[in-house]
Each structure stands twice: as structure tokens, then as C-alpha cells.
PDB file of C-alpha atoms in Angstrom:
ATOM      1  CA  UNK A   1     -54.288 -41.478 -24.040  1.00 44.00           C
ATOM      2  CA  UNK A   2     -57.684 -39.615 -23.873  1.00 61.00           C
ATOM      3  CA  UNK A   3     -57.509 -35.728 -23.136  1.00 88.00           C
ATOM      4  CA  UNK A   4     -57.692 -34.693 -19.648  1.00 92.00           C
ATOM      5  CA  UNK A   5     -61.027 -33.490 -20.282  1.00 93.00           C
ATOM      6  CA  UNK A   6     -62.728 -36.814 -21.166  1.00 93.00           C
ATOM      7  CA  UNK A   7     -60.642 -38.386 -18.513  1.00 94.00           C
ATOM      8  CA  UNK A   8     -62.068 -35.686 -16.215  1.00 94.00           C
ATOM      9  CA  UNK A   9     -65.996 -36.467 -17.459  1.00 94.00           C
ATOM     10  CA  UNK A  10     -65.366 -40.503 -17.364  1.00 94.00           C
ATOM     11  CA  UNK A  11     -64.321 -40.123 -13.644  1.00 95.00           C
ATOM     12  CA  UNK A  12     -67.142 -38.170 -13.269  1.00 95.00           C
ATOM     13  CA  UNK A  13     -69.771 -41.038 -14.251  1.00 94.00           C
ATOM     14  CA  UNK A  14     -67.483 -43.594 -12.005  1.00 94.00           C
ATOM     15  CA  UNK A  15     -68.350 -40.862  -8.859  1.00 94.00           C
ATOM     16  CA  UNK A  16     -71.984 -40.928  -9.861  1.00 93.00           C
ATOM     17  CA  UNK A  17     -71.516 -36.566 -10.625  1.00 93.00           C
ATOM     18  CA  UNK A  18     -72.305 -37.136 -14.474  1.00 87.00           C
ATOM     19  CA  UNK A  19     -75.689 -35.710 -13.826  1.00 85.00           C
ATOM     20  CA  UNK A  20     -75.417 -33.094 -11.116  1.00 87.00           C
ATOM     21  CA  UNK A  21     -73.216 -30.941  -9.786  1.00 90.00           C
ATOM     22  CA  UNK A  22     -71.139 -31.928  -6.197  1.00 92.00           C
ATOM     23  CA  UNK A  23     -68.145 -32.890  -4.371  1.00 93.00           C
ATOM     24  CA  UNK A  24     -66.602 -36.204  -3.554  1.00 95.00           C
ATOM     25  CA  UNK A  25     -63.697 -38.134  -2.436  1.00 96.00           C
ATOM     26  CA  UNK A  26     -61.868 -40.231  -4.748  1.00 97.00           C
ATOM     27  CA  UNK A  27     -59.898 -43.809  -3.530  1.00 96.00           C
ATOM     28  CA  UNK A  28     -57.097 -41.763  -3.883  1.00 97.00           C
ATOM     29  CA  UNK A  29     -56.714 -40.071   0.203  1.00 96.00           C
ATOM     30  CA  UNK A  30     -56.086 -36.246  -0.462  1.00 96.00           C
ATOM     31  CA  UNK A  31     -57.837 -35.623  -3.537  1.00 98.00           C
ATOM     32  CA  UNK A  32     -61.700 -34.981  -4.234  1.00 97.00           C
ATOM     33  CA  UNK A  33     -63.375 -34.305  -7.404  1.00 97.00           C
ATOM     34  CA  UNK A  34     -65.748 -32.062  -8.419  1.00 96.00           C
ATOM     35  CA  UNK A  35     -68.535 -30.845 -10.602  1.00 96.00           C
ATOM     36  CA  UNK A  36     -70.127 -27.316 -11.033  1.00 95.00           C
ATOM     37  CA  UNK A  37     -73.036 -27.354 -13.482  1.00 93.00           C
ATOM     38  CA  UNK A  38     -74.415 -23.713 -13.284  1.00 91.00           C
ATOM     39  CA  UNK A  39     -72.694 -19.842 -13.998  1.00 91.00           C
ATOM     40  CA  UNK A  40     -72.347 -18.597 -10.117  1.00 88.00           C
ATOM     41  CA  UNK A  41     -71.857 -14.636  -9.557  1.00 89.00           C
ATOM     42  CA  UNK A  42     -69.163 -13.316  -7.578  1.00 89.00           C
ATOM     43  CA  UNK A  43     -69.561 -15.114  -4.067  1.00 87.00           C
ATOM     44  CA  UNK A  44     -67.380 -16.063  -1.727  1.00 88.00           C
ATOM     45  CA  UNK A  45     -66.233 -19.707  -1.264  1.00 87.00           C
ATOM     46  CA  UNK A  46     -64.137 -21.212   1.704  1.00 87.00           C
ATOM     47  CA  UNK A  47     -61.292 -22.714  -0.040  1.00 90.00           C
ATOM     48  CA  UNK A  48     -58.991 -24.928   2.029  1.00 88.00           C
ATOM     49  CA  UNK A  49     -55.024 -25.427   1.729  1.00 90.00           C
ATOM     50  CA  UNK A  50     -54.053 -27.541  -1.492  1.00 94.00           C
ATOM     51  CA  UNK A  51     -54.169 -27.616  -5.071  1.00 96.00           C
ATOM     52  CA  UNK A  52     -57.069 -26.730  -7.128  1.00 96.00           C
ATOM     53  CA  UNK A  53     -56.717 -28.185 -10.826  1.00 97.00           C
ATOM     54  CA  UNK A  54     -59.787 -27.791 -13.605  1.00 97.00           C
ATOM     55  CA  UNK A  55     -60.228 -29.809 -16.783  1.00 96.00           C
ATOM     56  CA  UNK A  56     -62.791 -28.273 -17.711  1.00 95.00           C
ATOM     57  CA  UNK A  57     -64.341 -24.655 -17.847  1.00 94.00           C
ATOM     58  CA  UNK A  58     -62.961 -21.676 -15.954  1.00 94.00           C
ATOM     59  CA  UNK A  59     -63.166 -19.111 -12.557  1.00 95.00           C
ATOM     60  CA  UNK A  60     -62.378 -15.946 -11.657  1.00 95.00           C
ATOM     61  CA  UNK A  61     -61.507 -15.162  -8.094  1.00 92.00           C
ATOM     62  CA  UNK A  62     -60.903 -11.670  -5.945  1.00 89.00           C
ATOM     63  CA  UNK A  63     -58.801 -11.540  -3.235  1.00 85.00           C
ATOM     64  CA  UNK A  64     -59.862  -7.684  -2.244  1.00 82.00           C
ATOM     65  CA  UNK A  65     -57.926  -6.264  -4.711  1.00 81.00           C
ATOM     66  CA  UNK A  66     -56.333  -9.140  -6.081  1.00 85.00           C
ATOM     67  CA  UNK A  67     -57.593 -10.213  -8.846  1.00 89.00           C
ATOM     68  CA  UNK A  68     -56.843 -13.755 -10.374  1.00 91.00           C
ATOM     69  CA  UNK A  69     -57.971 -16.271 -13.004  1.00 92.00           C
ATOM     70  CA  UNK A  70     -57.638 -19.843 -12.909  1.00 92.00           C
ATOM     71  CA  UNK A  71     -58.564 -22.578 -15.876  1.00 94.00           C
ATOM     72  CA  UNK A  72     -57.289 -26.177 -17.611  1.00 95.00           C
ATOM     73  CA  UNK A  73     -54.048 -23.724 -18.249  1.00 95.00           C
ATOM     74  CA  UNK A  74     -53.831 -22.384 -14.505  1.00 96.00           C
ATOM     75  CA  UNK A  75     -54.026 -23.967 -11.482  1.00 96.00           C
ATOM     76  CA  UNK A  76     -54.620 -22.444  -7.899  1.00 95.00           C
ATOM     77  CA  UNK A  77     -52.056 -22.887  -4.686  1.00 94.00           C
ATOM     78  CA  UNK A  78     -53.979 -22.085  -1.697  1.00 92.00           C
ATOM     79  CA  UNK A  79     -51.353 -22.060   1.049  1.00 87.00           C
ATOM     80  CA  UNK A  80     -53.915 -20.976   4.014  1.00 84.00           C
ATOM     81  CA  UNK A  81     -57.688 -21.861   4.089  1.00 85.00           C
ATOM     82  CA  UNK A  82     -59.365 -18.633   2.482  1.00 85.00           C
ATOM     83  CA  UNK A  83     -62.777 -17.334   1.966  1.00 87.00           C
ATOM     84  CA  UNK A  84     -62.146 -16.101  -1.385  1.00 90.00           C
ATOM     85  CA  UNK A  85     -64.848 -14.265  -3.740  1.00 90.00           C
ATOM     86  CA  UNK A  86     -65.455 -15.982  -6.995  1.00 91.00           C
ATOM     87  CA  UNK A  87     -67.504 -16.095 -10.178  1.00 93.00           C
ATOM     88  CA  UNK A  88     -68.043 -19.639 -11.745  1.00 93.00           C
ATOM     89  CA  UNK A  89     -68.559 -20.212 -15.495  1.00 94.00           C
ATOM     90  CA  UNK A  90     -70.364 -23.699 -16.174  1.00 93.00           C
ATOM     91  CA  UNK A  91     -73.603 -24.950 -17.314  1.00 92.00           C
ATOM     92  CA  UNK A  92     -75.601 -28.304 -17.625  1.00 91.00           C
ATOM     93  CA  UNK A  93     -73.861 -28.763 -21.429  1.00 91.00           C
ATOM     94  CA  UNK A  94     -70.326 -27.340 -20.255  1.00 93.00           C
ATOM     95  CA  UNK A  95     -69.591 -28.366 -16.888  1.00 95.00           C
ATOM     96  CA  UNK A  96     -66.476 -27.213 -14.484  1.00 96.00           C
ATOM     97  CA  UNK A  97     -64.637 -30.310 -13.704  1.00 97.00           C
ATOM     98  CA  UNK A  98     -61.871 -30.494 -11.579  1.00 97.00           C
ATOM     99  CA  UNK A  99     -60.091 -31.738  -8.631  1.00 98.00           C
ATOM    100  CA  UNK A 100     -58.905 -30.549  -5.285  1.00 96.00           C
ATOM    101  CA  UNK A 101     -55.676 -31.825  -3.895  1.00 97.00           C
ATOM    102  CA  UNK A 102     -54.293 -31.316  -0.264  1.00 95.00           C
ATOM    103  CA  UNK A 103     -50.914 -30.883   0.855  1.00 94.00           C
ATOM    104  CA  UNK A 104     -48.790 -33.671   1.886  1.00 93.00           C
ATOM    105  CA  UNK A 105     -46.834 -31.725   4.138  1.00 90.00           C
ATOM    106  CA  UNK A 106     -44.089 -34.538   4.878  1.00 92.00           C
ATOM    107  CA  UNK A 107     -43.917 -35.175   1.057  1.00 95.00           C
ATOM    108  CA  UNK A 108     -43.564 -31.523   0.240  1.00 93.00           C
ATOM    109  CA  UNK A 109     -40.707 -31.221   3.322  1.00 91.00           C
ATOM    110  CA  UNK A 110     -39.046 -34.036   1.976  1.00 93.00           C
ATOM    111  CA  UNK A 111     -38.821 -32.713  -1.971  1.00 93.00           C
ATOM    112  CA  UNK A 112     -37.567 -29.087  -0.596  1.00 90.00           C
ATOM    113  CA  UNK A 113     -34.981 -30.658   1.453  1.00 89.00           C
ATOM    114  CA  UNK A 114     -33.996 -32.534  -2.013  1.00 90.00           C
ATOM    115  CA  UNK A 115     -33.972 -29.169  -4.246  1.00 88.00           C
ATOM    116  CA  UNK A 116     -31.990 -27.819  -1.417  1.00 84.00           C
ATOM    117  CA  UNK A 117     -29.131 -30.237  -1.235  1.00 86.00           C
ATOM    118  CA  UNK A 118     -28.968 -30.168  -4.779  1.00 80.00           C
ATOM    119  CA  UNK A 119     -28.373 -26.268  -4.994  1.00 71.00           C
ATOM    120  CA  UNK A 120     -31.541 -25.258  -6.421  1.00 63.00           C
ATOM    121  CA  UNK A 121     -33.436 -23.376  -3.495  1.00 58.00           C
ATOM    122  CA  UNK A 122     -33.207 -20.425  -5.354  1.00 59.00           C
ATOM    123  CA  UNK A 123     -36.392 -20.872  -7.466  1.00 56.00           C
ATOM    124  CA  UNK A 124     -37.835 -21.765  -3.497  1.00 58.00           C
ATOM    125  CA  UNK A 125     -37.166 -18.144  -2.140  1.00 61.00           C
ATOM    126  CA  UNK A 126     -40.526 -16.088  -1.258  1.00 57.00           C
ATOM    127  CA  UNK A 127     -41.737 -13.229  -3.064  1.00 60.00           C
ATOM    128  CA  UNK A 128     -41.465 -10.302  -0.334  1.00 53.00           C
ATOM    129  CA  UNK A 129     -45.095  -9.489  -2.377  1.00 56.00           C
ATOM    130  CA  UNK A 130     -46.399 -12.992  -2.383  1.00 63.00           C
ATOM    131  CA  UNK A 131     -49.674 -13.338  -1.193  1.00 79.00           C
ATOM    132  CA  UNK A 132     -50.460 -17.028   0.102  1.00 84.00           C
ATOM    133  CA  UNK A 133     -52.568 -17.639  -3.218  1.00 89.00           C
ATOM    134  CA  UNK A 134     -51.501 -17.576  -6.264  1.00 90.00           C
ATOM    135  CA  UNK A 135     -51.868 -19.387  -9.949  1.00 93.00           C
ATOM    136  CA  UNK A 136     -49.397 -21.132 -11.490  1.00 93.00           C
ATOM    137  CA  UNK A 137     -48.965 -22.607 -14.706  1.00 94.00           C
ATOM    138  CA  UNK A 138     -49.854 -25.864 -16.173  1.00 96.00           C
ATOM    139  CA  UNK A 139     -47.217 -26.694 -18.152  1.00 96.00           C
ATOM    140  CA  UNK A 140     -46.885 -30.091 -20.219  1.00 96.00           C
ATOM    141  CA  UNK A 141     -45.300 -32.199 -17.732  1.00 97.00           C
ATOM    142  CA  UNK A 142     -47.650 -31.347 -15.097  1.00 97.00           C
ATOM    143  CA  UNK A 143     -50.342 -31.975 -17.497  1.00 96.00           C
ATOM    144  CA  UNK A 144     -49.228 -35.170 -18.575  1.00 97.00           C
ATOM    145  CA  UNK A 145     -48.404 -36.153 -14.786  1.00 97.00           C
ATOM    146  CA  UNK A 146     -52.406 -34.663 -14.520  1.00 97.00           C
ATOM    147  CA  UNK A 147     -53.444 -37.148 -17.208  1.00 97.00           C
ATOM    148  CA  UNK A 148     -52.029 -40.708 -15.631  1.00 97.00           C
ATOM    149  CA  UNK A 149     -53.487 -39.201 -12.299  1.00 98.00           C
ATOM    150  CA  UNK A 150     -56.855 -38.874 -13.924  1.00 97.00           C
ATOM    151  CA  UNK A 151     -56.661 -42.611 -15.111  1.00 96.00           C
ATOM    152  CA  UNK A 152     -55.437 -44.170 -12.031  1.00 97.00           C
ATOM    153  CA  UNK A 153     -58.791 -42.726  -9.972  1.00 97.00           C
ATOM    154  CA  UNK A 154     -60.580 -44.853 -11.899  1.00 95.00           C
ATOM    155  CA  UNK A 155     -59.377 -47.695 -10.359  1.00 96.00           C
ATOM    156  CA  UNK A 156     -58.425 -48.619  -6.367  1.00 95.00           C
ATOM    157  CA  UNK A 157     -56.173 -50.720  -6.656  1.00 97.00           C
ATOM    158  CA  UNK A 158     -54.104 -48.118  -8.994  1.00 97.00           C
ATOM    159  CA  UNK A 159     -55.047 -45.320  -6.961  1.00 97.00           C
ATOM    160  CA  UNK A 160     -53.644 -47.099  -4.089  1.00 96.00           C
ATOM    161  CA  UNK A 161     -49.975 -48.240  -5.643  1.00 97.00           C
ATOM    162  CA  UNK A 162     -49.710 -45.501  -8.366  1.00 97.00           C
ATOM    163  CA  UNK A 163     -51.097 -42.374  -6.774  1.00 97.00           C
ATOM    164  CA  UNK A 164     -49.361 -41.491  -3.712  1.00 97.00           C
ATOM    165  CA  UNK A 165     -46.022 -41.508  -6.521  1.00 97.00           C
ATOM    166  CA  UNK A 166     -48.041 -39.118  -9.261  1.00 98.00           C
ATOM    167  CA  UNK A 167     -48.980 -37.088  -6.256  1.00 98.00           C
ATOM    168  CA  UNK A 168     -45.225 -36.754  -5.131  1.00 98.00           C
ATOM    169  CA  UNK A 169     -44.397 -35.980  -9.161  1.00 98.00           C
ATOM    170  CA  UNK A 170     -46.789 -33.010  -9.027  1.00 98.00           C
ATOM    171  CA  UNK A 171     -45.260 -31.535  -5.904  1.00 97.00           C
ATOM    172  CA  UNK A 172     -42.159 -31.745  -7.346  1.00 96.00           C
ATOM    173  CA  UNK A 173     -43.141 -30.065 -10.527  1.00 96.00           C
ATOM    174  CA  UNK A 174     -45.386 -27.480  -8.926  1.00 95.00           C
ATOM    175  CA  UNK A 175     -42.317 -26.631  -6.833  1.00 93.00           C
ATOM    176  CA  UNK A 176     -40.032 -26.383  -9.754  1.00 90.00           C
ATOM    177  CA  UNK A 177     -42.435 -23.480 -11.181  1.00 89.00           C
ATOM    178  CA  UNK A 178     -42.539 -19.475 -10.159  1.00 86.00           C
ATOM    179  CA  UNK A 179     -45.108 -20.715  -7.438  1.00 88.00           C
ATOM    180  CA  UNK A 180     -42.987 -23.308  -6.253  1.00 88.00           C
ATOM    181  CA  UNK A 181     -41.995 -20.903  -3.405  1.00 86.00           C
ATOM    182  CA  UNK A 182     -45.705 -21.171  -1.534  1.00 86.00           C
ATOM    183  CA  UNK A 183     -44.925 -24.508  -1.342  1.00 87.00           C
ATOM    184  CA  UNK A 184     -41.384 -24.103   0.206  1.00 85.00           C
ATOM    185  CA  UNK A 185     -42.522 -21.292   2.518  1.00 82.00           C
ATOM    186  CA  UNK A 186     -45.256 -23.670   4.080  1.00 80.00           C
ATOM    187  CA  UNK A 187     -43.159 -26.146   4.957  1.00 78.00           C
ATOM    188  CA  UNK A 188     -41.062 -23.338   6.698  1.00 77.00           C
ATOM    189  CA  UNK A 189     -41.407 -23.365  10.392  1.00 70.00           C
ATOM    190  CA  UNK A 190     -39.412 -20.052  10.685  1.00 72.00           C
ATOM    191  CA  UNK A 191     -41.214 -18.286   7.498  1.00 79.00           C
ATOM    192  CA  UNK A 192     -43.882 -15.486   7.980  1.00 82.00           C
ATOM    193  CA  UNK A 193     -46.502 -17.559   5.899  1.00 83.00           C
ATOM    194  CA  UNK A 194     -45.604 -20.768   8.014  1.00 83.00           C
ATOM    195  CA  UNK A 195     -46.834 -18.626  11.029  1.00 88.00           C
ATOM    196  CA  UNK A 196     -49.735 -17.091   9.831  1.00 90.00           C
ATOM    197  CA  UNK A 197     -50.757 -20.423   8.882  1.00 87.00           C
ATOM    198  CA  UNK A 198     -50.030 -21.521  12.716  1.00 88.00           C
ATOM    199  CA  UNK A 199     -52.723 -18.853  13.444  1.00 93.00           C
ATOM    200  CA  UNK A 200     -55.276 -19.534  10.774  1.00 92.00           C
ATOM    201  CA  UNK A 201     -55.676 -23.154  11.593  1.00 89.00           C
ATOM    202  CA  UNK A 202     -56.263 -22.328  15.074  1.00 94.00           C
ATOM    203  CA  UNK A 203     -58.972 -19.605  14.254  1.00 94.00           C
ATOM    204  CA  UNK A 204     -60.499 -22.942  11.979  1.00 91.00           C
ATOM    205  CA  UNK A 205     -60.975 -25.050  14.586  1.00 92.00           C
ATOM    206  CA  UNK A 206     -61.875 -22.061  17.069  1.00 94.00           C
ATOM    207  CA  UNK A 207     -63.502 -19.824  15.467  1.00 94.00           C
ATOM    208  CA  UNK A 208     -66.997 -20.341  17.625  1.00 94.00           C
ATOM    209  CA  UNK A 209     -64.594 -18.740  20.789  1.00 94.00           C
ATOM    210  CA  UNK A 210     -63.712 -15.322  22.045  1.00 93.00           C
ATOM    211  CA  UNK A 211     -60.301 -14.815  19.867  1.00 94.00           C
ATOM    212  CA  UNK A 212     -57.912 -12.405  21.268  1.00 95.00           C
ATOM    213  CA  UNK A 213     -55.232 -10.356  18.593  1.00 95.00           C
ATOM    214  CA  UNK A 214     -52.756 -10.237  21.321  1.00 96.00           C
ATOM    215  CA  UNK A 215     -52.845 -14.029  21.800  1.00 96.00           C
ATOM    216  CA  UNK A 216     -52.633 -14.750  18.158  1.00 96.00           C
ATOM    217  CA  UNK A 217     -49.875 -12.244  17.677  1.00 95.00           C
ATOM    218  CA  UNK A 218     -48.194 -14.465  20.386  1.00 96.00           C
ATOM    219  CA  UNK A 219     -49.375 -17.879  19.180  1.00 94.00           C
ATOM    220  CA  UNK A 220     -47.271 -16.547  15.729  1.00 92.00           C
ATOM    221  CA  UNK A 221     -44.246 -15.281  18.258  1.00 93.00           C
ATOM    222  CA  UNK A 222     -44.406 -11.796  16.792  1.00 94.00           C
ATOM    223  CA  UNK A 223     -45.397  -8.490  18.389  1.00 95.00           C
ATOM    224  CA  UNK A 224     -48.638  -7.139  17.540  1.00 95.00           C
ATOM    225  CA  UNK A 225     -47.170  -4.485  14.819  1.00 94.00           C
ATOM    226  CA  UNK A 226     -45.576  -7.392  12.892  1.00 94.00           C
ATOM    227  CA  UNK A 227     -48.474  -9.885  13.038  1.00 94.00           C
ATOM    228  CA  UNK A 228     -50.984  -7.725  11.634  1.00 93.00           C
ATOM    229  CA  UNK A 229     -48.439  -6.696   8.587  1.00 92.00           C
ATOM    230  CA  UNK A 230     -47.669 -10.345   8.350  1.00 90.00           C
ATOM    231  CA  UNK A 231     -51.412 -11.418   8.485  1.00 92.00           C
ATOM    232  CA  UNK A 232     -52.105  -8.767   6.067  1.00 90.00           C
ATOM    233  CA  UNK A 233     -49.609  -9.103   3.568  1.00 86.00           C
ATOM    234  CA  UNK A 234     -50.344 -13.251   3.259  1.00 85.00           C
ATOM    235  CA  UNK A 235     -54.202 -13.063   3.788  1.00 86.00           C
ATOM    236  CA  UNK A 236     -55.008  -9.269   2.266  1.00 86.00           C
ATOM    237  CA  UNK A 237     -57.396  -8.781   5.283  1.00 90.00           C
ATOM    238  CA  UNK A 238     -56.368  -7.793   8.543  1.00 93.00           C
ATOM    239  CA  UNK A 239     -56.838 -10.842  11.563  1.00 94.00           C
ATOM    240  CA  UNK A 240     -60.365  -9.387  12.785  1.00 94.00           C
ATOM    241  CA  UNK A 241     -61.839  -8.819   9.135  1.00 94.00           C
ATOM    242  CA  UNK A 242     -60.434 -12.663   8.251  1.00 94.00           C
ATOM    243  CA  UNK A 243     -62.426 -14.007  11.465  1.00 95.00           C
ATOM    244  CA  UNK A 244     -65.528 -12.352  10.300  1.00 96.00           C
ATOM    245  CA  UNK A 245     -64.974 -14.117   6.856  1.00 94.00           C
ATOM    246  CA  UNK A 246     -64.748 -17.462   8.838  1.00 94.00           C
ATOM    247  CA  UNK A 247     -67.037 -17.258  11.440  1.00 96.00           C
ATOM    248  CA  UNK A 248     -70.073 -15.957   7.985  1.00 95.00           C
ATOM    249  CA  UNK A 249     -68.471 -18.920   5.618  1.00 93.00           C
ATOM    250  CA  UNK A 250     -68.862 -21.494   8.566  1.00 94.00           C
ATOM    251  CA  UNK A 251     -72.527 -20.027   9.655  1.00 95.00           C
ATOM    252  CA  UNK A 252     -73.208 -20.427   5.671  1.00 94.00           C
ATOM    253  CA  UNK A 253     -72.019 -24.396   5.370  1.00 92.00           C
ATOM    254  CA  UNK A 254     -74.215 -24.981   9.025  1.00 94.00           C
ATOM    255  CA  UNK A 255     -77.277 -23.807   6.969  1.00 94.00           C
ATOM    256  CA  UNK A 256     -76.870 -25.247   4.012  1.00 91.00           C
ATOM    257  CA  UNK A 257     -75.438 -28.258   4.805  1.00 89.00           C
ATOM    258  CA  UNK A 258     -77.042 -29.123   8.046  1.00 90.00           C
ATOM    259  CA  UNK A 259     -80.039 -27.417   7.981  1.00 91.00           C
ATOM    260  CA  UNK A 260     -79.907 -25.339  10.810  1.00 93.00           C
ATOM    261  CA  UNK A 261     -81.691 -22.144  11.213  1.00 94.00           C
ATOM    262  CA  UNK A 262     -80.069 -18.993  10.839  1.00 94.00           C
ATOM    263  CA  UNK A 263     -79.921 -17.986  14.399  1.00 94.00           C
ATOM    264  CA  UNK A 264     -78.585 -21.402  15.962  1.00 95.00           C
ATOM    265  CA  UNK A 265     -75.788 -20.603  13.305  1.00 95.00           C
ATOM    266  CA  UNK A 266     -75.307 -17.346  14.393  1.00 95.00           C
ATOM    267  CA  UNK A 267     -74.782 -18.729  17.633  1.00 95.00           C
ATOM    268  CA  UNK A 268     -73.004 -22.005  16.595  1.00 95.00           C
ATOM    269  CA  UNK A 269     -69.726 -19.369  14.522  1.00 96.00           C
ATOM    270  CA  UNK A 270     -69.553 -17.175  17.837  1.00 94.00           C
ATOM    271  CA  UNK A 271     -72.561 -14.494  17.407  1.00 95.00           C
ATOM    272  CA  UNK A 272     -73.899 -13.163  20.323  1.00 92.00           C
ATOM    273  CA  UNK A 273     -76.780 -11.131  18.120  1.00 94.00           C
ATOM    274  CA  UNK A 274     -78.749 -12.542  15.337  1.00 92.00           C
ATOM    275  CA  UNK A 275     -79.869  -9.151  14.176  1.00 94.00           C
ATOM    276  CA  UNK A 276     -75.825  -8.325  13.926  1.00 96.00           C
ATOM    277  CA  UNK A 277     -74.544 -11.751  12.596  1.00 96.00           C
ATOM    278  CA  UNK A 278     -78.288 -11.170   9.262  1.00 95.00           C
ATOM    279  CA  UNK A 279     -76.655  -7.831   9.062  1.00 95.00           C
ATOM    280  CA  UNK A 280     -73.034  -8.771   8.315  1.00 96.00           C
ATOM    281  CA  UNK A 281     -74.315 -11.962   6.421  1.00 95.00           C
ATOM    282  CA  UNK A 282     -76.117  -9.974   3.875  1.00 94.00           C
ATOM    283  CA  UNK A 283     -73.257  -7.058   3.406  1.00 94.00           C
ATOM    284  CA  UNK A 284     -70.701  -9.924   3.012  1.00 93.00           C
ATOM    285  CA  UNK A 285     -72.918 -12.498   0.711  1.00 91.00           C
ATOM    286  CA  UNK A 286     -75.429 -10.474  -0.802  1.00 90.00           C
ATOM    287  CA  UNK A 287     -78.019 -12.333   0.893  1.00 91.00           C
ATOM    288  CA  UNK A 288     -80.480 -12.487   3.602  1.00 94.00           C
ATOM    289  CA  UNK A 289     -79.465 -15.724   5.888  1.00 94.00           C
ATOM    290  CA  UNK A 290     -82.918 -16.765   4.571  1.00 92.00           C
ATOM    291  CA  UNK A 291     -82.387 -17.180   1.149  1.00 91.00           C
ATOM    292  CA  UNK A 292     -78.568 -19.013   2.155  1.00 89.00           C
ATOM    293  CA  UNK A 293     -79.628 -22.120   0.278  1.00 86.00           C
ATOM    294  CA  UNK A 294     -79.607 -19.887  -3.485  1.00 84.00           C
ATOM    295  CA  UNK A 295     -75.424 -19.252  -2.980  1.00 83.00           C
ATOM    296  CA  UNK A 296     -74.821 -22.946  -3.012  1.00 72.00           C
ATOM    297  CA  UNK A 297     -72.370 -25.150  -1.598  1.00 64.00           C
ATOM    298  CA  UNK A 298     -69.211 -24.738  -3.981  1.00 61.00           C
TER     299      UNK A 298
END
């Protein structure tokens, strides 16, 4: 079988991304692939919850002070949607390929409850320092499970009766790694990371409205005390620093993306002052809101 990394370019060409850099959707639900063909500086990039897996070329990411790097021998687990700094390396002749793959939740549920009954929920307990991102390792099984994924997006029919299956495969062997317990603790109703992630996806889909710390401390049925150390310990910001990150990342995409200037942003992510929302823009991005088109959308 070809190497991963053809198998990664091929796909490319079948996506029409051979000649430029993006982000699509494959006919496999759950997993997009994408194609980075310029070095980007340190800048922060929404990442959503899944699986981030490169083929080819490498990135460096900062969490604050956590410092991580992630390449065809490391994958990331994001278990809550982050805006996390990082620094790309690709160019037009060496491209970063890779592919992003979201949780299944009911999948993952039903492969802890599996380990479980079968004694091994050790290798599932948190890390009282785990963050919720980390790397973990690519070892030859997942790579080879990587591999007959990478073929089967080539076709629909195969992506339809063989992928969900691979998919379940790499859960199973992400889970059985020192990672594996991001996984478990997501799934985890009653876990701390379970209900900061309660909280995060409401600030997602909310972030435009007045959000209260005493409401989300509620919404995550701790007292105030515990939700920030919580919050803090899984995220590395505090909750109001987080919804700044949000509400910039979001007023970023609406500029790029959709055109819109940068004060019907501002406006659209919660800002009641434009000369507040260019200020925090440019301390966070290194940018003017003007010049929001030169950070890209990766």
C-alpha cells in the first residue's frame, strides 16, 4: 500500500486542494481534509473538538504556557473547542496535509463502556494535570488503521460501508494510548472536563449574549470557586479571558469569511465599542481588524 503521505496528496487532487491551500468535507460524515500551503507565524486558530491527524509537514501550538508539537508522528486530541496559538510550517513544494476528525460521542461511550467491563479502565483514569489538549502518539496500528482510512475517502461507496468501522478502530486505539483518558473523561457526564465542556458549547453558540460567571458556574453545577479552577485547569484561561478568545476568533471568521466589516463584527461577537473590540483584536492577533484577511482562515 502507498505511504500515508501519497495517500494524503492523491486525496488531495480527488478534493480539487492539489493546487491551493483549504478545507473540505470528505464522503466520509465527521472527517474533513485539509491543505496548508504557506509557513504561518504564531496565530491563533479556533480548533474544534476531535482529532487532528497530519501526513504531511508539521505545527507547533501554545496553550499560554503550554507548549506542544504535533506532526505525521503526533496527533492532537482537542476535547473542548479552543482558540489555540500556532505556527504552521508548509510551503507550495511541501504542503501540510491532514485531516480533522470529530468525535462520535455514542461510539466513543460505547468503546469505554467495553474497556470497562473488560477491566481495563485503568489506562481511562484522568490526569489530575491533564489539560483538555494534548498529543498523543501515532503508533503503527493507528497508522496503518490511518492508511486504509486514507484509501477508503477516495471512494463513496467505501467511505460509506468501510469508514464508520476504521473510524470506530481509531477510537479504540486512541483510547488504548496515554491520551486515551481525554477521550474517557468526555464521555463522562460526572467528570470536571465533561462539565466544562457543558459550558464551552454553550458560550459557542452564545457567545454574541451578555454571559454571566455565576450562571455558567451553575450551568456546570459547581460553586463559583470550583468552576473557575475547573475552567482553568482544562482550558489554561480563566472563563472571561476564554470568552474574549471566542467572541475575537468568531469576529475574525465573520470578516474573513463573510466579508463583513470590522464593526458589524464587533457587534455581531457581542461588542458594544468598536474602538474596544480594534483594540483587543490587535493585542490578541497582532493585527489591525483591517488587515484580518493577511492571518488567514486555517
Amino acid at each position: 500500500m502507498k505511504s500515508n503521505e501519497n495517500l494524503a496528496e492523491s486525496l488531495c487532487v480527488k478534493y480539487g486542494l492539489e493546487q491551493q491551500s483549504g478545507l473540505v468535507e470528505t464522503c466520509l460524515p465527521g472527517v474533513r481534509l485539509f491543505r496548508i500551503t504557506k509557513y504561518h507565524k504564531v496565530t491563533p486558530q479556533m480548533y474544534q473538538q476531535g482529532v487532528v491527524v497530519i501526513f504531511q509537514g508539521n505545527k507547533v501550538g501554545h496553550l499560554n504556557d503550554y507548549r506542544f508539537e504535533y506532526d505525521t508522528e503526533q496527533c492532537l486530541i482537542v476535547a473542548t473547542p479552543y482558540p489555540i496559538a500556532c505556527e504552521t510550517f508548509a510551503s507550495e513544494h511541501a504542503p501540510l496535509i491532514g485531516i480533522d476528525i470529530e468525535f462520535d460521542l455514542p461510539m466513543i461511550q460505547q468503546l469505554v463502556e467495553m474497556l470497562e467491563q473488560d477491566g481495563d479502565s485503568d489506562m481511562l483514569q484522568v490526569d489530575p494535570n491533564g489539560r483538555g489538549v494534548a498529543v498523543s502518539e501515532i503508533t503503527p496500528l493507528i497508522s496503518n488503521c490511518m492508511s486504509r482510512l486514507l484509501f477508503v475517502l477516495h471512494s463513496t461507496l467505501d467511505s460509506k460501508v468501510l469508514g464508520p468501522q476504521l473510524l470506530r478502530e481509531f477510537f479504540y486505539l486512541l483510547l488504548q494510548g496515554r491520551q486515551g483518558y481525554l477521550l474517557a473523561q468526555y464521555c463522562r457526564q460526572d467528570s470536571a472536563l465533561s462539565r466544562v465542556s457543558k459550558v464551552i458549547n454553550h458560550v459557542q453558540s452564545h457567545y454574541e449574549q451578555k454571559l454571566v460567571i455565576d450562571d455558567l458556574a451553575s450551568m456546570a453545577g459547581m460553586s463559583v470557586s470550583a468552576f473557575h479552577r475547573a475552567f482553568k485547569q482544562v482550558v489554561t484561561d480563566p472563563p472571561l479571558q476564554y470568552i474574549k478568545k471566542i467572541r475575537l476568533n468568531k469576529a475574525k471568521s465573520l470578516m474573513i469569511q463573510d466579508g463583513l466589516p470590522a464593526n458589524v463584527a464587533a457587534g455581531r461577537v457581542g461588542y458594544e465599542s468598536a474602538t474596544q473590540f480594534s483594540r483587543e483584536f490587535k493585542r490578541y492577533f497582532g493585527l489591525p481588524p483591517s488587515k484580518a484577511a493577511e492571518l488567514g482562515s486555517l
